[in-house]
């Protein structure tokens, strides 16, 4: 049995089909009405609205047929895809293209077929509205014209659907934009309100340091002062998130990890989490230290949240290459043995304001982290699994040895993040 030829523009045709987001949707009365009318006009027991996917034909609506899809290589409609014309086969046993087709020799025993193409505005054939009979059948020119009119009505329904989807997408984008504008207004107020008490606390730390005699206390005061300064920097960066006010500096992976982990030392200890460190990188990387520490902080905090009853936290470093750009850089990896993330969560985890932590989360951590990595010319990659044999999440950060902002490479073509579902 010969299969229908695959059109040279099939990838574009499939992309056009997916714009309608119609595959595998539930039955709808508007489409069922058209197949019922087609069956009545053609006088056939079976009529279908068939959409030809990459390896199958899927039926949005059907009359007289119990299945929802069949393989594409057995599809009559696939021949209509090839020449974009109405296909009529009055007796399949007399047509060498179909006489040995499993849908002819087996169920449903097709002996007659007539299919009118569903043409989108760009001329792509998405599928057909077709008539099927289990005995030879003749069809008049008027019936063919009526079938082709119904094919245009199917496309009208699909165009309405696409229009609704586009409006929903635009409304969602507008809502997201309004949320971000609200964050900007809030950040403006926060920067002013936070910096005033921060300055007072910093002065108190300075006075306390003058009277400290215990070396440990002096070290703790130094760390507290450093973290307060970082909070001040973050607050001000909220106002000018896409601008940097200082130059990148060289820093080692040891310093990045040690200073960040020290902030979460008590949380890690209280949760009963063990830390494993594997250092393989020695070359320092040029970056905005506060920003990268903010990303590491987000990642490590998420890992701790994923292991409320204890587990393993693995931090490691190595030198690597972004094979898409050819740039060498530092790869920092944070892996946990926590509960992992669902597929739905992984699909949305870089979306602004999406959070699985209820009121305890802002939904901005990974979104901001992806933006920071983009400005460094790097990327963040996340793999996660909830399989019982091996649950957990692995986050990798790639930071070029030469900072992207320093090189004037702010606008990169590749995405700042990637995800691989476990």
mmCIF file of C-alpha atoms in Angstrom, residues 132-279:
data_model
loop_
_atom_site.group_PDB
_atom_site.id
_atom_site.type_symbol
_atom_site.label_atom_id
_atom_site.label_comp_id
_atom_site.label_asym_id
_atom_site.label_seq_id
_atom_site.Cartn_x
_atom_site.Cartn_y
_atom_site.Cartn_z
ATOM 1 C CA UNK A 132 -17.104 7.764 3.687
ATOM 2 C CA UNK A 133 -19.267 4.828 2.646
ATOM 3 C CA UNK A 134 -18.761 1.080 2.969
ATOM 4 C CA UNK A 135 -20.003 0.502 -0.570
ATOM 5 C CA UNK A 136 -19.191 2.122 -3.936
ATOM 6 C CA UNK A 137 -20.829 5.516 -4.247
ATOM 7 C CA UNK A 138 -21.318 8.268 -6.798
ATOM 8 C CA UNK A 139 -21.446 11.944 -5.915
ATOM 9 C CA UNK A 140 -22.849 14.817 -7.977
ATOM 10 C CA UNK A 141 -21.153 18.109 -8.782
ATOM 11 C CA UNK A 142 -23.693 19.903 -6.579
ATOM 12 C CA UNK A 143 -22.848 17.627 -3.643
ATOM 13 C CA UNK A 144 -19.133 18.279 -4.186
ATOM 14 C CA UNK A 145 -19.792 22.045 -4.165
ATOM 15 C CA UNK A 146 -21.794 21.694 -0.961
ATOM 16 C CA UNK A 147 -18.965 19.685 0.663
ATOM 17 C CA UNK A 148 -16.440 22.352 -0.308
ATOM 18 C CA UNK A 149 -18.739 25.020 1.158
ATOM 19 C CA UNK A 150 -18.786 23.068 4.415
ATOM 20 C CA UNK A 151 -14.974 22.933 4.375
ATOM 21 C CA UNK A 152 -14.950 26.745 4.293
ATOM 22 C CA UNK A 153 -17.356 26.806 7.226
ATOM 23 C CA UNK A 154 -15.013 24.550 9.203
ATOM 24 C CA UNK A 155 -12.192 26.997 8.509
ATOM 25 C CA UNK A 156 -14.388 29.873 9.666
ATOM 26 C CA UNK A 157 -14.834 28.076 13.003
ATOM 27 C CA UNK A 158 -11.092 27.481 13.243
ATOM 28 C CA UNK A 159 -10.334 31.144 12.468
ATOM 29 C CA UNK A 160 -12.765 32.268 15.165
ATOM 30 C CA UNK A 161 -10.995 29.910 17.561
ATOM 31 C CA UNK A 162 -7.595 31.324 16.674
ATOM 32 C CA UNK A 163 -8.884 34.871 17.117
ATOM 33 C CA UNK A 164 -10.172 34.030 20.584
ATOM 34 C CA UNK A 165 -6.829 32.447 21.496
ATOM 35 C CA UNK A 166 -4.932 35.512 20.282
ATOM 36 C CA UNK A 167 -7.158 37.840 22.292
ATOM 37 C CA UNK A 168 -6.682 35.688 25.381
ATOM 38 C CA UNK A 169 -2.926 35.731 24.847
ATOM 39 C CA UNK A 170 -2.939 39.513 24.413
ATOM 40 C CA UNK A 171 -5.053 39.947 27.546
ATOM 41 C CA UNK A 172 -2.660 37.728 29.509
ATOM 42 C CA UNK A 173 0.328 39.727 28.242
ATOM 43 C CA UNK A 174 -1.400 42.974 29.225
ATOM 44 C CA UNK A 175 -2.133 41.643 32.687
ATOM 45 C CA UNK A 176 1.478 40.546 33.054
ATOM 46 C CA UNK A 177 2.656 43.983 31.937
ATOM 47 C CA UNK A 178 0.372 45.663 34.469
ATOM 48 C CA UNK A 179 1.721 43.399 37.204
ATOM 49 C CA UNK A 180 5.287 44.324 36.300
ATOM 50 C CA UNK A 181 4.387 48.008 36.283
ATOM 51 C CA UNK A 182 2.919 47.571 39.759
ATOM 52 C CA UNK A 183 6.163 45.936 40.887
ATOM 53 C CA UNK A 184 8.073 48.940 39.529
ATOM 54 C CA UNK A 185 5.927 51.364 41.494
ATOM 55 C CA UNK A 186 6.298 49.237 44.608
ATOM 56 C CA UNK A 187 10.059 48.993 44.112
ATOM 57 C CA UNK A 188 10.363 52.768 43.940
ATOM 58 C CA UNK A 189 8.727 53.073 47.323
ATOM 59 C CA UNK A 190 10.623 50.093 48.781
ATOM 60 C CA UNK A 191 14.046 51.433 47.821
ATOM 61 C CA UNK A 192 13.436 54.641 49.745
ATOM 62 C CA UNK A 193 11.787 53.034 52.775
ATOM 63 C CA UNK A 194 14.327 50.198 53.080
ATOM 64 C CA UNK A 195 17.493 52.236 52.631
ATOM 65 C CA UNK A 196 16.769 54.526 55.577
ATOM 66 C CA UNK A 197 16.632 51.782 58.270
ATOM 67 C CA UNK A 198 19.479 49.923 56.530
ATOM 68 C CA UNK A 199 21.710 52.955 56.987
ATOM 69 C CA UNK A 200 20.823 53.121 60.676
ATOM 70 C CA UNK A 201 21.517 49.395 61.214
ATOM 71 C CA UNK A 202 24.822 49.693 59.336
ATOM 72 C CA UNK A 203 25.888 52.509 61.674
ATOM 73 C CA UNK A 204 24.936 50.408 64.713
ATOM 74 C CA UNK A 205 27.007 47.515 63.382
ATOM 75 C CA UNK A 206 29.953 49.871 62.979
ATOM 76 C CA UNK A 207 29.644 51.005 66.597
ATOM 77 C CA UNK A 208 29.297 47.390 67.801
ATOM 78 C CA UNK A 209 32.434 46.391 65.909
ATOM 79 C CA UNK A 210 34.447 49.016 67.801
ATOM 80 C CA UNK A 211 33.712 47.236 71.075
ATOM 81 C CA UNK A 212 33.886 43.634 69.871
ATOM 82 C CA UNK A 213 36.832 41.646 71.229
ATOM 83 C CA UNK A 214 35.861 38.079 70.288
ATOM 84 C CA UNK A 215 37.169 37.246 66.755
ATOM 85 C CA UNK A 216 34.043 35.206 65.985
ATOM 86 C CA UNK A 217 31.817 38.135 66.870
ATOM 87 C CA UNK A 218 33.892 40.412 64.640
ATOM 88 C CA UNK A 219 33.510 37.916 61.785
ATOM 89 C CA UNK A 220 29.748 37.717 62.308
ATOM 90 C CA UNK A 221 29.455 41.483 62.359
ATOM 91 C CA UNK A 222 31.433 41.657 59.110
ATOM 92 C CA UNK A 223 29.093 39.137 57.482
ATOM 93 C CA UNK A 224 26.029 40.992 58.758
ATOM 94 C CA UNK A 225 27.398 44.246 57.374
ATOM 95 C CA UNK A 226 28.093 42.602 54.020
ATOM 96 C CA UNK A 227 24.570 41.183 53.802
ATOM 97 C CA UNK A 228 23.002 44.530 54.712
ATOM 98 C CA UNK A 229 24.941 46.157 51.903
ATOM 99 C CA UNK A 230 23.723 43.483 49.531
ATOM 100 C CA UNK A 231 20.108 44.117 50.558
ATOM 101 C CA UNK A 232 20.650 47.791 49.814
ATOM 102 C CA UNK A 233 22.073 46.979 46.379
ATOM 103 C CA UNK A 234 19.164 44.640 45.573
ATOM 104 C CA UNK A 235 16.607 47.242 46.662
ATOM 105 C CA UNK A 236 18.165 49.845 44.400
ATOM 106 C CA UNK A 237 18.486 47.413 41.515
ATOM 107 C CA UNK A 238 14.722 46.958 41.612
ATOM 108 C CA UNK A 239 14.515 50.529 40.296
ATOM 109 C CA UNK A 240 16.920 50.003 37.424
ATOM 110 C CA UNK A 241 16.839 46.283 36.876
ATOM 111 C CA UNK A 242 18.303 46.498 33.374
ATOM 112 C CA UNK A 243 21.135 48.852 34.333
ATOM 113 C CA UNK A 244 24.321 48.069 36.166
ATOM 114 C CA UNK A 245 26.007 50.748 38.215
ATOM 115 C CA UNK A 246 29.317 48.989 38.743
ATOM 116 C CA UNK A 247 31.784 46.960 36.737
ATOM 117 C CA UNK A 248 32.022 43.176 36.886
ATOM 118 C CA UNK A 249 34.839 41.764 38.986
ATOM 119 C CA UNK A 250 36.767 38.494 38.968
ATOM 120 C CA UNK A 251 35.634 36.037 41.615
ATOM 121 C CA UNK A 252 36.232 32.342 42.298
ATOM 122 C CA UNK A 253 33.569 29.675 42.553
ATOM 123 C CA UNK A 254 34.742 28.962 46.116
ATOM 124 C CA UNK A 255 33.920 32.501 47.209
ATOM 125 C CA UNK A 256 30.558 32.494 45.434
ATOM 126 C CA UNK A 257 29.478 29.246 47.083
ATOM 127 C CA UNK A 258 30.973 29.810 50.544
ATOM 128 C CA UNK A 259 29.533 33.281 51.050
ATOM 129 C CA UNK A 260 26.089 32.225 49.817
ATOM 130 C CA UNK A 261 25.960 28.979 51.817
ATOM 131 C CA UNK A 262 26.964 30.831 54.998
ATOM 132 C CA UNK A 263 23.745 32.861 54.802
ATOM 133 C CA UNK A 264 21.655 29.660 54.839
ATOM 134 C CA UNK A 265 23.796 27.787 57.379
ATOM 135 C CA UNK A 266 21.159 27.746 60.113
ATOM 136 C CA UNK A 267 18.338 26.679 57.783
ATOM 137 C CA UNK A 268 20.474 23.873 56.367
ATOM 138 C CA UNK A 269 21.419 22.667 59.846
ATOM 139 C CA UNK A 270 17.866 22.860 61.221
ATOM 140 C CA UNK A 271 16.506 20.870 58.257
ATOM 141 C CA UNK A 272 19.078 18.112 58.739
ATOM 142 C CA UNK A 273 20.570 18.606 55.277
ATOM 143 C CA UNK A 274 24.074 17.383 54.500
ATOM 144 C CA UNK A 275 26.248 19.365 52.070
ATOM 145 C CA UNK A 276 28.597 17.777 49.560
ATOM 146 C CA UNK A 277 31.076 20.052 47.794
ATOM 147 C CA UNK A 278 32.869 19.111 44.591
ATOM 148 C CA UNK A 279 35.192 21.769 43.228
#
